[in-house]
Amino acid sequence: MAVPVAFFAVFFAWPVAAIVARGLKVDGAWRFGRIADVVSQPDIRHVLWFTVWQALASTVLTLLLALPAAYVFARLDFPGRQVLRAVVTVPFVLPTVVAGAAFLALVGHGGLLDDLWGVRLDTTVWAILLAHVFFNYAVVVRTVGGLWAQLDPRQEEAARMLGASPLRAWRKVTLPALGPAVAAAALMVFLFTFTSFGVVQILGGPAYSTVEVEIYRQTSEIFDLSTAAVLTLVQFVAVGAILAVHAWTVRRRETALRLVDASVTARRPRGVGQWALLAGVLATVALLLVLPLAVLVRRSLDAPGLGYYRALTDSDGGTFLVAPLNAVWTSLEYAAAATAIALAVGSLAAAALARRDAGRIVRGFDALLMLPLGVSAVTVGFGFLIALDRPPLDLRQSWILVPLAQALVGAPFVVRTMLPVLRAVDGRLREAAAVLGASPWRVWREVDLPMVRRALLIAAGFAFAVSLGEFGATVFIARPDNPTLPVAVARLLSRPGDLNYGQAIALSTILMLVCATALLVLERLRTDRTGEF
């Protein structure tokens, strides 16, 4: 636990504490009264209300649209099921700026809806809600569908034989069993939408602002660190409560059910109802998930002779000090370094948490590992500049600063992927190897590693994908001569002109293809045991 604790203490707790202290300390004295002053401001209350309201609305809409898909993937076997499963998951691993750019190409000025019917939805709440559903659809499908596929269907069949209608059998037998998974998925969707930044920044316009966007505006535009610190504390408390409830629902899910092999529960669709449901899910996936990405690709090809892509090779002193295409290689290098860091930290944490003799403090660290996913990435990035600005950790001019911030987001995915597999390894195998004279390192190499190798590869893929798309912290610390892909896309979208917009769409398409390729590799490695998140 020494390395994971030190890593999170230095590169997460310290930067967050530094920016909070900078905002709430005046002449060495704490000004906690500032919290009530900030929260009582009408514009801040509006931001807090909109943040909660849009997160609730996004969560409900995502559940309504994704739960039928969870059933289809869990219970129905049809041609192309695995390919469609990968397609559904692509939006989740995409950076939020790409999701924003895709919906901007669909519903924004000059978008598909504007060209066909003169309808624009950008800078409206509907664009934000639909983009959130697009981004979080896979969370519900994977979380609920993964459990649904392993529920024994004979329990519901027995209720049917005893006279229950199909609806009553599902409501009395299946729904209670799925309850913890539905609650866990809903809480994760609420968490991701509550802390939404890239989507709201691109699609919301000046009328809509979440807490995350407001923290960014207060720090980078208004330079009001006091207000930003208060909003960070409010978000931190809210995220802590969400994660506590999520941990409780996950424990219920793990201990209350007896599951069967998922490979034997899926059957070919039978009857008009199941075929209609399958058709409805396919139509939803096509319109909500595939269409925005297809429009993104089409818009990137609007310029004759791949003009937008060719323009990426030209240096533009107004936006970048280097050619925008250099952001591709920079992002790949940063993501590779972040993946290595996340694997080292996450693997050690998972190994410590998987021990059956782990104490309560060690088990409590499991929940703390999830905090970087919910705490303001903007706060972490700005905290890096404040906390890591003097020896012995003056890293402001170091390239490693960006991978460190990205690894904070990737490490929790490594832990969540590897922990179930490490817990499943029979401890007697390790004990037998130790009795036969194997050193601890050899026990790990000969016993644990062969069993967790596939989970390790999957964890590396997830860490690479999320590191590649990290935006909230990177936007503060990426150097002008080495922008990452998400930062380059956001900067181009913020500038007027068709060429800038076209370059942003082209870069978004490249980033989407890189993330999709990583996901397809993951899907090939996936097993029923290690593939769910």
Coordinates of N, CA and C in Angstrom, one line a residue, residues 23 83 123 163 199 249 300 393:
G23 N -7.7 29.3 -1.6 CA -9.0 30.1 -1.8 C -9.6 30.5 -0.5
V83 N -20.1 -7.6 -32.0 CA -19.7 -6.3 -32.7 C -20.6 -5.2 -32.2
T123 N -26.5 24.7 -27.5 CA -26.8 25.7 -26.5 C -28.2 25.5 -25.9
G163 N -48.4 -19.5 -12.2 CA -49.5 -18.7 -12.6 C -49.3 -17.2 -12.7
V199 N -18.7 18.1 -22.2 CA -19.9 18.2 -22.9 C -20.6 19.5 -22.7
T249 N -24.2 -0.2 -2.5 CA -25.0 -1.0 -3.5 C -24.1 -2.1 -4.1
S300 N -15.9 15.8 -41.2 CA -14.4 16.0 -41.4 C -14.0 15.8 -42.8
L393 N 9.6 19.1 -5.6 CA 8.7 18.7 -6.6 C 8.2 19.9 -7.4

